[in-house]
Each structure stands twice: as C-alpha cells, then as structure tokens.
Amino acid sequence: MGRFFQSFTLIEIMVVVLIIGLLAGLVGINVIRYFDRARERTARAQLTMIEQALELYKIENGRYPTTDEGLSALARGGYIKGKQIPKDPWGSDYYYISDGSTFTLKSPGPDKVVGTQDDISAE
C-alpha cells in the first residue's frame, strides 16, 4: 500500500509569501509614521525649552539675544544646560531671528528648508 503525501503547491506558498509581504509593508508604513510623529514632538519640546530659556534671558537682560548673538547666547549665559543648543531631530540648527524685542524661532522640519510648509514651531 503506497503512502499519500500531502504538500503545499507553489501557488499556495506564493500566496502566503504575498500576504506576509503585504502585512510587513503595512506595519512598516505605520512604524515610519510613528517615528515621524516622535521627531515632531521632540522638536516641539526642544522649541518650548528654548523659548523658556529666551524668556528667562529677557527677564535678566531686558531683551532677547539678537540674531547676531544667536541662540548660543543662551548656552554661554547658562540658560540652557550644555555648551551648545541642540540641533533639531533632523540634524538642522533651529532658525532664530530677533531684533531684541521680539523673536522668531522654528525648526526647518524634515526638508531642512526654512519657510516651507513643514516648518515646526512650539505652538
């Protein structure tokens, strides 16, 4: 009496591999979105920290650091821990412009270009 072997056909294996690939793709897309949101939240938190340091600087000096003095004035004056201002999560310097009475502070965002739609501010 012969044995009857039951095995998967090539089509069945290909369907399983296709389903696994689709699921991996969906998971990958969601993981990328999660990391993008995490970077944005990190940038907003850093911007808030820098804004608080700017306000403290203004209280003690009567004005904000000028554009020429830059954010490094915060590190030199001890308003921020460390010897330098952190870069944004995409590796760019934060954009800072000030005449001493007001300031503009933002991250260039993922495209690393100031003035585009993906710029991030603390609000």
PDB file of N, CA and C in Angstrom, residues 16-94:
ATOM      1  N   VAL A  16       0.921  32.785   0.445  1.00  0.00           N
ATOM      2  CA  VAL A  16       1.328  33.034   1.831  1.00  0.00           C
ATOM      3  C   VAL A  16       2.439  34.082   1.879  1.00  0.00           C
ATOM      4  N   VAL A  17       3.424  33.965   1.003  1.00  0.00           N
ATOM      5  CA  VAL A  17       4.520  34.937   0.964  1.00  0.00           C
ATOM      6  C   VAL A  17       3.983  36.323   0.615  1.00  0.00           C
ATOM      7  N   LEU A  18       3.041  36.407  -0.312  1.00  0.00           N
ATOM      8  CA  LEU A  18       2.432  37.678  -0.687  1.00  0.00           C
ATOM      9  C   LEU A  18       1.695  38.307   0.496  1.00  0.00           C
ATOM     10  N   ILE A  19       0.939  37.521   1.217  1.00  0.00           N
ATOM     11  CA  ILE A  19       0.203  38.027   2.384  1.00  0.00           C
ATOM     12  C   ILE A  19       1.174  38.526   3.452  1.00  0.00           C
ATOM     13  N   ILE A  20       2.227  37.766   3.703  1.00  0.00           N
ATOM     14  CA  ILE A  20       3.230  38.188   4.684  1.00  0.00           C
ATOM     15  C   ILE A  20       3.886  39.494   4.238  1.00  0.00           C
ATOM     16  N   GLY A  21       4.188  39.621   2.960  1.00  0.00           N
ATOM     17  CA  GLY A  21       4.784  40.848   2.428  1.00  0.00           C
ATOM     18  C   GLY A  21       3.869  42.045   2.590  1.00  0.00           C
ATOM     19  N   LEU A  22       2.579  41.861   2.318  1.00  0.00           N
ATOM     20  CA  LEU A  22       1.616  42.951   2.479  1.00  0.00           C
ATOM     21  C   LEU A  22       1.508  43.382   3.938  1.00  0.00           C
ATOM     22  N   LEU A  23       1.446  42.414   4.832  1.00  0.00           N
ATOM     23  CA  LEU A  23       1.374  42.743   6.260  1.00  0.00           C
ATOM     24  C   LEU A  23       2.635  43.474   6.725  1.00  0.00           C
ATOM     25  N   ALA A  24       3.795  43.025   6.263  1.00  0.00           N
ATOM     26  CA  ALA A  24       5.050  43.686   6.636  1.00  0.00           C
ATOM     27  C   ALA A  24       5.081  45.118   6.102  1.00  0.00           C
ATOM     28  N   GLY A  25       4.562  45.317   4.904  1.00  0.00           N
ATOM     29  CA  GLY A  25       4.503  46.662   4.335  1.00  0.00           C
ATOM     30  C   GLY A  25       3.618  47.584   5.143  1.00  0.00           C
ATOM     31  N   LEU A  26       2.466  47.095   5.570  1.00  0.00           N
ATOM     32  CA  LEU A  26       1.557  47.910   6.378  1.00  0.00           C
ATOM     33  C   LEU A  26       2.176  48.259   7.722  1.00  0.00           C
ATOM     34  N   VAL A  27       2.823  47.298   8.336  1.00  0.00           N
ATOM     35  CA  VAL A  27       3.485  47.548   9.620  1.00  0.00           C
ATOM     36  C   VAL A  27       4.612  48.560   9.428  1.00  0.00           C
ATOM     37  N   GLY A  28       5.382  48.412   8.363  1.00  0.00           N
ATOM     38  CA  GLY A  28       6.485  49.335   8.091  1.00  0.00           C
ATOM     39  C   GLY A  28       6.015  50.764   7.921  1.00  0.00           C
ATOM     40  N   ILE A  29       4.925  50.959   7.201  1.00  0.00           N
ATOM     41  CA  ILE A  29       4.378  52.301   6.989  1.00  0.00           C
ATOM     42  C   ILE A  29       3.968  52.915   8.324  1.00  0.00           C
ATOM     43  N   ASN A  30       3.319  52.131   9.171  1.00  0.00           N
ATOM     44  CA  ASN A  30       2.889  52.650  10.476  1.00  0.00           C
ATOM     45  C   ASN A  30       4.072  52.973  11.379  1.00  0.00           C
ATOM     46  N   VAL A  31       5.128  52.179  11.306  1.00  0.00           N
ATOM     47  CA  VAL A  31       6.323  52.446  12.113  1.00  0.00           C
ATOM     48  C   VAL A  31       6.973  53.752  11.659  1.00  0.00           C
ATOM     49  N   ILE A  32       7.048  53.973  10.358  1.00  0.00           N
ATOM     50  CA  ILE A  32       7.626  55.214   9.834  1.00  0.00           C
ATOM     51  C   ILE A  32       6.805  56.415  10.292  1.00  0.00           C
ATOM     52  N   ARG A  33       5.488  56.308  10.223  1.00  0.00           N
ATOM     53  CA  ARG A  33       4.626  57.402  10.694  1.00  0.00           C
ATOM     54  C   ARG A  33       4.847  57.674  12.176  1.00  0.00           C
ATOM     55  N   TYR A  34       5.003  56.614  12.961  1.00  0.00           N
ATOM     56  CA  TYR A  34       5.239  56.767  14.398  1.00  0.00           C
ATOM     57  C   TYR A  34       6.535  57.542  14.640  1.00  0.00           C
ATOM     58  N   PHE A  35       7.609  57.183  13.936  1.00  0.00           N
ATOM     59  CA  PHE A  35       8.882  57.870  14.110  1.00  0.00           C
ATOM     60  C   PHE A  35       8.798  59.322  13.649  1.00  0.00           C
ATOM     61  N   ASP A  36       8.052  59.592  12.582  1.00  0.00           N
ATOM     62  CA  ASP A  36       7.867  60.977  12.131  1.00  0.00           C
ATOM     63  C   ASP A  36       7.164  61.808  13.199  1.00  0.00           C
ATOM     64  N   ARG A  37       6.108  61.248  13.795  1.00  0.00           N
ATOM     65  CA  ARG A  37       5.391  61.970  14.853  1.00  0.00           C
ATOM     66  C   ARG A  37       6.285  62.170  16.076  1.00  0.00           C
ATOM     67  N   ALA A  38       7.104  61.176  16.395  1.00  0.00           N
ATOM     68  CA  ALA A  38       8.009  61.293  17.544  1.00  0.00           C
ATOM     69  C   ALA A  38       9.035  62.397  17.310  1.00  0.00           C
ATOM     70  N   ARG A  39       9.560  62.497  16.094  1.00  0.00           N
ATOM     71  CA  ARG A  39      10.510  63.572  15.785  1.00  0.00           C
ATOM     72  C   ARG A  39       9.847  64.940  15.905  1.00  0.00           C
ATOM     73  N   GLU A  40       8.612  65.040  15.421  1.00  0.00           N
ATOM     74  CA  GLU A  40       7.902  66.317  15.510  1.00  0.00           C
ATOM     75  C   GLU A  40       7.660  66.707  16.970  1.00  0.00           C
ATOM     76  N   ARG A  41       7.260  65.732  17.800  1.00  0.00           N
ATOM     77  CA  ARG A  41       7.040  66.020  19.223  1.00  0.00           C
ATOM     78  C   ARG A  41       8.348  66.429  19.906  1.00  0.00           C
ATOM     79  N   THR A  42       9.443  65.781  19.532  1.00  0.00           N
ATOM     80  CA  THR A  42      10.743  66.140  20.098  1.00  0.00           C
ATOM     81  C   THR A  42      11.119  67.566  19.718  1.00  0.00           C
ATOM     82  N   ALA A  43      10.899  67.924  18.462  1.00  0.00           N
ATOM     83  CA  ALA A  43      11.204  69.291  18.013  1.00  0.00           C
ATOM     84  C   ALA A  43      10.370  70.307  18.787  1.00  0.00           C
ATOM     85  N   ARG A  44       9.084  70.024  18.956  1.00  0.00           N
ATOM     86  CA  ARG A  44       8.219  70.957  19.701  1.00  0.00           C
ATOM     87  C   ARG A  44       8.684  71.092  21.157  1.00  0.00           C
ATOM     88  N   ALA A  45       9.088  69.989  21.767  1.00  0.00           N
ATOM     89  CA  ALA A  45       9.568  70.038  23.157  1.00  0.00           C
ATOM     90  C   ALA A  45      10.858  70.853  23.252  1.00  0.00           C
ATOM     91  N   GLN A  46      11.775  70.654  22.306  1.00  0.00           N
ATOM     92  CA  GLN A  46      13.014  71.427  22.319  1.00  0.00           C
ATOM     93  C   GLN A  46      12.733  72.911  22.084  1.00  0.00           C
ATOM     94  N   LEU A  47      11.812  73.212  21.171  1.00  0.00           N
ATOM     95  CA  LEU A  47      11.455  74.610  20.912  1.00  0.00           C
ATOM     96  C   LEU A  47      10.867  75.266  22.161  1.00  0.00           C
ATOM     97  N   THR A  48      10.030  74.535  22.874  1.00  0.00           N
ATOM     98  CA  THR A  48       9.453  75.063  24.115  1.00  0.00           C
ATOM     99  C   THR A  48      10.550  75.336  25.139  1.00  0.00           C
ATOM    100  N   MET A  49      11.507  74.421  25.257  1.00  0.00           N
ATOM    101  CA  MET A  49      12.623  74.601  26.186  1.00  0.00           C
ATOM    102  C   MET A  49      13.436  75.842  25.806  1.00  0.00           C
ATOM    103  N   ILE A  50      13.707  76.016  24.517  1.00  0.00           N
ATOM    104  CA  ILE A  50      14.478  77.179  24.066  1.00  0.00           C
ATOM    105  C   ILE A  50      13.695  78.466  24.309  1.00  0.00           C
ATOM    106  N   GLU A  51      12.385  78.439  24.044  1.00  0.00           N
ATOM    107  CA  GLU A  51      11.558  79.630  24.287  1.00  0.00           C
ATOM    108  C   GLU A  51      11.561  80.012  25.767  1.00  0.00           C
ATOM    109  N   GLN A  52      11.502  79.021  26.646  1.00  0.00           N
ATOM    110  CA  GLN A  52      11.552  79.313  28.081  1.00  0.00           C
ATOM    111  C   GLN A  52      12.896  79.933  28.464  1.00  0.00           C
ATOM    112  N   ALA A  53      13.964  79.416  27.874  1.00  0.00           N
ATOM    113  CA  ALA A  53      15.287  79.988  28.135  1.00  0.00           C
ATOM    114  C   ALA A  53      15.376  81.418  27.595  1.00  0.00           C
ATOM    115  N   LEU A  54      14.759  81.669  26.444  1.00  0.00           N
ATOM    116  CA  LEU A  54      14.736  83.025  25.885  1.00  0.00           C
ATOM    117  C   LEU A  54      13.993  83.992  26.811  1.00  0.00           C
ATOM    118  N   GLU A  55      12.877  83.524  27.372  1.00  0.00           N
ATOM    119  CA  GLU A  55      12.117  84.381  28.292  1.00  0.00           C
ATOM    120  C   GLU A  55      12.928  84.690  29.548  1.00  0.00           C
ATOM    121  N   LEU A  56      13.627  83.698  30.069  1.00  0.00           N
ATOM    122  CA  LEU A  56      14.480  83.922  31.236  1.00  0.00           C
ATOM    123  C   LEU A  56      15.611  84.900  30.897  1.00  0.00           C
ATOM    124  N   TYR A  57      16.197  84.737  29.721  1.00  0.00           N
ATOM    125  CA  TYR A  57      17.238  85.659  29.260  1.00  0.00           C
ATOM    126  C   TYR A  57      16.693  87.086  29.219  1.00  0.00           C
ATOM    127  N   LYS A  58      15.472  87.237  28.694  1.00  0.00           N
ATOM    128  CA  LYS A  58      14.867  88.571  28.595  1.00  0.00           C
ATOM    129  C   LYS A  58      14.612  89.173  29.978  1.00  0.00           C
ATOM    130  N   ILE A  59      14.154  88.351  30.911  1.00  0.00           N
ATOM    131  CA  ILE A  59      13.903  88.846  32.273  1.00  0.00           C
ATOM    132  C   ILE A  59      15.195  89.384  32.887  1.00  0.00           C
ATOM    133  N   GLU A  60      16.295  88.670  32.680  1.00  0.00           N
ATOM    134  CA  GLU A  60      17.557  89.059  33.308  1.00  0.00           C
ATOM    135  C   GLU A  60      18.311  90.143  32.542  1.00  0.00           C
ATOM    136  N   ASN A  61      18.081  90.253  31.232  1.00  0.00           N
ATOM    137  CA  ASN A  61      18.853  91.193  30.412  1.00  0.00           C
ATOM    138  C   ASN A  61      18.018  92.316  29.800  1.00  0.00           C
ATOM    139  N   GLY A  62      16.702  92.237  29.967  1.00  0.00           N
ATOM    140  CA  GLY A  62      15.841  93.279  29.431  1.00  0.00           C
ATOM    141  C   GLY A  62      15.543  93.167  27.949  1.00  0.00           C
ATOM    142  N   ARG A  63      16.048  92.145  27.321  1.00  0.00           N
ATOM    143  CA  ARG A  63      15.834  91.932  25.884  1.00  0.00           C
ATOM    144  C   ARG A  63      16.187  90.489  25.526  1.00  0.00           C
ATOM    145  N   TYR A  64      15.766  90.090  24.329  1.00  0.00           N
ATOM    146  CA  TYR A  64      16.159  88.773  23.810  1.00  0.00           C
ATOM    147  C   TYR A  64      17.540  88.891  23.165  1.00  0.00           C
ATOM    148  N   PRO A  65      18.255  87.776  23.023  1.00  0.00           N
ATOM    149  CA  PRO A  65      19.512  87.846  22.265  1.00  0.00           C
ATOM    150  C   PRO A  65      19.203  88.257  20.819  1.00  0.00           C
ATOM    151  N   THR A  66      20.053  89.071  20.236  1.00  0.00           N
ATOM    152  CA  THR A  66      19.837  89.478  18.850  1.00  0.00           C
ATOM    153  C   THR A  66      20.186  88.319  17.915  1.00  0.00           C
ATOM    154  N   THR A  67      19.852  88.494  16.657  1.00  0.00           N
ATOM    155  CA  THR A  67      20.190  87.474  15.665  1.00  0.00           C
ATOM    156  C   THR A  67      21.695  87.247  15.639  1.00  0.00           C
ATOM    157  N   ASP A  68      22.475  88.331  15.725  1.00  0.00           N
ATOM    158  CA  ASP A  68      23.936  88.196  15.706  1.00  0.00           C
ATOM    159  C   ASP A  68      24.451  87.418  16.919  1.00  0.00           C
ATOM    160  N   GLU A  69      23.858  87.653  18.075  1.00  0.00           N
ATOM    161  CA  GLU A  69      24.262  86.903  19.275  1.00  0.00           C
ATOM    162  C   GLU A  69      23.820  85.451  19.165  1.00  0.00           C
ATOM    163  N   GLY A  70      22.666  85.241  18.576  1.00  0.00           N
ATOM    164  CA  GLY A  70      22.154  83.898  18.334  1.00  0.00           C
ATOM    165  C   GLY A  70      21.739  83.157  19.590  1.00  0.00           C
ATOM    166  N   LEU A  71      21.287  81.947  19.372  1.00  0.00           N
ATOM    167  CA  LEU A  71      20.859  81.102  20.486  1.00  0.00           C
ATOM    168  C   LEU A  71      22.034  80.662  21.347  1.00  0.00           C
ATOM    169  N   SER A  72      23.239  80.743  20.805  1.00  0.00           N
ATOM    170  CA  SER A  72      24.403  80.350  21.604  1.00  0.00           C
ATOM    171  C   SER A  72      24.570  81.244  22.831  1.00  0.00           C
ATOM    172  N   ALA A  73      23.971  82.443  22.811  1.00  0.00           N
ATOM    173  CA  ALA A  73      23.999  83.313  23.995  1.00  0.00           C
ATOM    174  C   ALA A  73      23.308  82.637  25.173  1.00  0.00           C
ATOM    175  N   LEU A  74      22.323  81.797  24.889  1.00  0.00           N
ATOM    176  CA  LEU A  74      21.627  81.074  25.960  1.00  0.00           C
ATOM    177  C   LEU A  74      22.555  80.063  26.622  1.00  0.00           C
ATOM    178  N   ALA A  75      23.348  79.369  25.808  1.00  0.00           N
ATOM    179  CA  ALA A  75      24.277  78.383  26.356  1.00  0.00           C
ATOM    180  C   ALA A  75      25.415  79.079  27.106  1.00  0.00           C
ATOM    181  N   ARG A  76      25.932  80.147  26.527  1.00  0.00           N
ATOM    182  CA  ARG A  76      27.028  80.881  27.192  1.00  0.00           C
ATOM    183  C   ARG A  76      26.585  81.465  28.525  1.00  0.00           C
ATOM    184  N   GLY A  77      25.336  81.916  28.592  1.00  0.00           N
ATOM    185  CA  GLY A  77      24.834  82.524  29.824  1.00  0.00           C
ATOM    186  C   GLY A  77      24.293  81.530  30.834  1.00  0.00           C
ATOM    187  N   GLY A  78      24.311  80.250  30.505  1.00  0.00           N
ATOM    188  CA  GLY A  78      23.829  79.233  31.434  1.00  0.00           C
ATOM    189  C   GLY A  78      22.316  79.084  31.469  1.00  0.00           C
ATOM    190  N   TYR A  79      21.634  79.589  30.457  1.00  0.00           N
ATOM    191  CA  TYR A  79      20.172  79.493  30.410  1.00  0.00           C
ATOM    192  C   TYR A  79      19.708  78.131  29.895  1.00  0.00           C
ATOM    193  N   ILE A  80      20.623  77.422  29.263  1.00  0.00           N
ATOM    194  CA  ILE A  80      20.347  76.070  28.762  1.00  0.00           C
ATOM    195  C   ILE A  80      21.502  75.186  29.205  1.00  0.00           C
ATOM    196  N   LYS A  81      21.187  73.982  29.643  1.00  0.00           N
ATOM    197  CA  LYS A  81      22.236  73.052  30.052  1.00  0.00           C
ATOM    198  C   LYS A  81      23.062  72.662  28.832  1.00  0.00           C
ATOM    199  N   GLY A  82      24.330  72.500  29.059  1.00  0.00           N
ATOM    200  CA  GLY A  82      25.217  72.118  27.970  1.00  0.00           C
ATOM    201  C   GLY A  82      25.914  73.332  27.386  1.00  0.00           C
ATOM    202  N   LYS A  83      26.838  73.050  26.513  1.00  0.00           N
ATOM    203  CA  LYS A  83      27.642  74.123  25.938  1.00  0.00           C
ATOM    204  C   LYS A  83      27.107  74.611  24.606  1.00  0.00           C
ATOM    205  N   GLN A  84      26.087  73.943  24.089  1.00  0.00           N
ATOM    206  CA  GLN A  84      25.524  74.389  22.819  1.00  0.00           C
ATOM    207  C   GLN A  84      24.051  74.038  22.730  1.00  0.00           C
ATOM    208  N   ILE A  85      23.367  74.725  21.836  1.00  0.00           N
ATOM    209  CA  ILE A  85      21.943  74.486  21.594  1.00  0.00           C
ATOM    210  C   ILE A  85      21.812  73.181  20.811  1.00  0.00           C
ATOM    211  N   PRO A  86      20.888  72.309  21.197  1.00  0.00           N
ATOM    212  CA  PRO A  86      20.736  71.057  20.440  1.00  0.00           C
ATOM    213  C   PRO A  86      20.239  71.334  19.023  1.00  0.00           C
ATOM    214  N   LYS A  87      20.570  70.446  18.128  1.00  0.00           N
ATOM    215  CA  LYS A  87      20.034  70.520  16.767  1.00  0.00           C
ATOM    216  C   LYS A  87      18.643  69.907  16.779  1.00  0.00           C
ATOM    217  N   ASP A  88      17.855  70.210  15.767  1.00  0.00           N
ATOM    218  CA  ASP A  88      16.520  69.615  15.699  1.00  0.00           C
ATOM    219  C   ASP A  88      16.644  68.125  15.369  1.00  0.00           C
ATOM    220  N   PRO A  89      15.569  67.352  15.468  1.00  0.00           N
ATOM    221  CA  PRO A  89      15.649  65.903  15.256  1.00  0.00           C
ATOM    222  C   PRO A  89      16.125  65.483  13.864  1.00  0.00           C
ATOM    223  N   TRP A  90      16.144  66.412  12.909  1.00  0.00           N
ATOM    224  CA  TRP A  90      16.604  66.106  11.552  1.00  0.00           C
ATOM    225  C   TRP A  90      18.030  66.589  11.327  1.00  0.00           C
ATOM    226  N   GLY A  91      18.677  67.083  12.395  1.00  0.00           N
ATOM    227  CA  GLY A  91      20.077  67.480  12.319  1.00  0.00           C
ATOM    228  C   GLY A  91      20.327  68.913  11.890  1.00  0.00           C
ATOM    229  N   SER A  92      19.291  69.726  11.802  1.00  0.00           N
ATOM    230  CA  SER A  92      19.446  71.130  11.402  1.00  0.00           C
ATOM    231  C   SER A  92      19.490  72.039  12.629  1.00  0.00           C
ATOM    232  N   ASP A  93      20.095  73.201  12.453  1.00  0.00           N
ATOM    233  CA  ASP A  93      20.048  74.216  13.503  1.00  0.00           C
ATOM    234  C   ASP A  93      18.652  74.824  13.533  1.00  0.00           C
ATOM    235  N   TYR A  94      18.229  75.238  14.713  1.00  0.00           N
ATOM    236  CA  TYR A  94      16.956  75.938  14.822  1.00  0.00           C
ATOM    237  C   TYR A  94      17.102  77.327  14.207  1.00  0.00           C
TER     238      TYR A  94
END
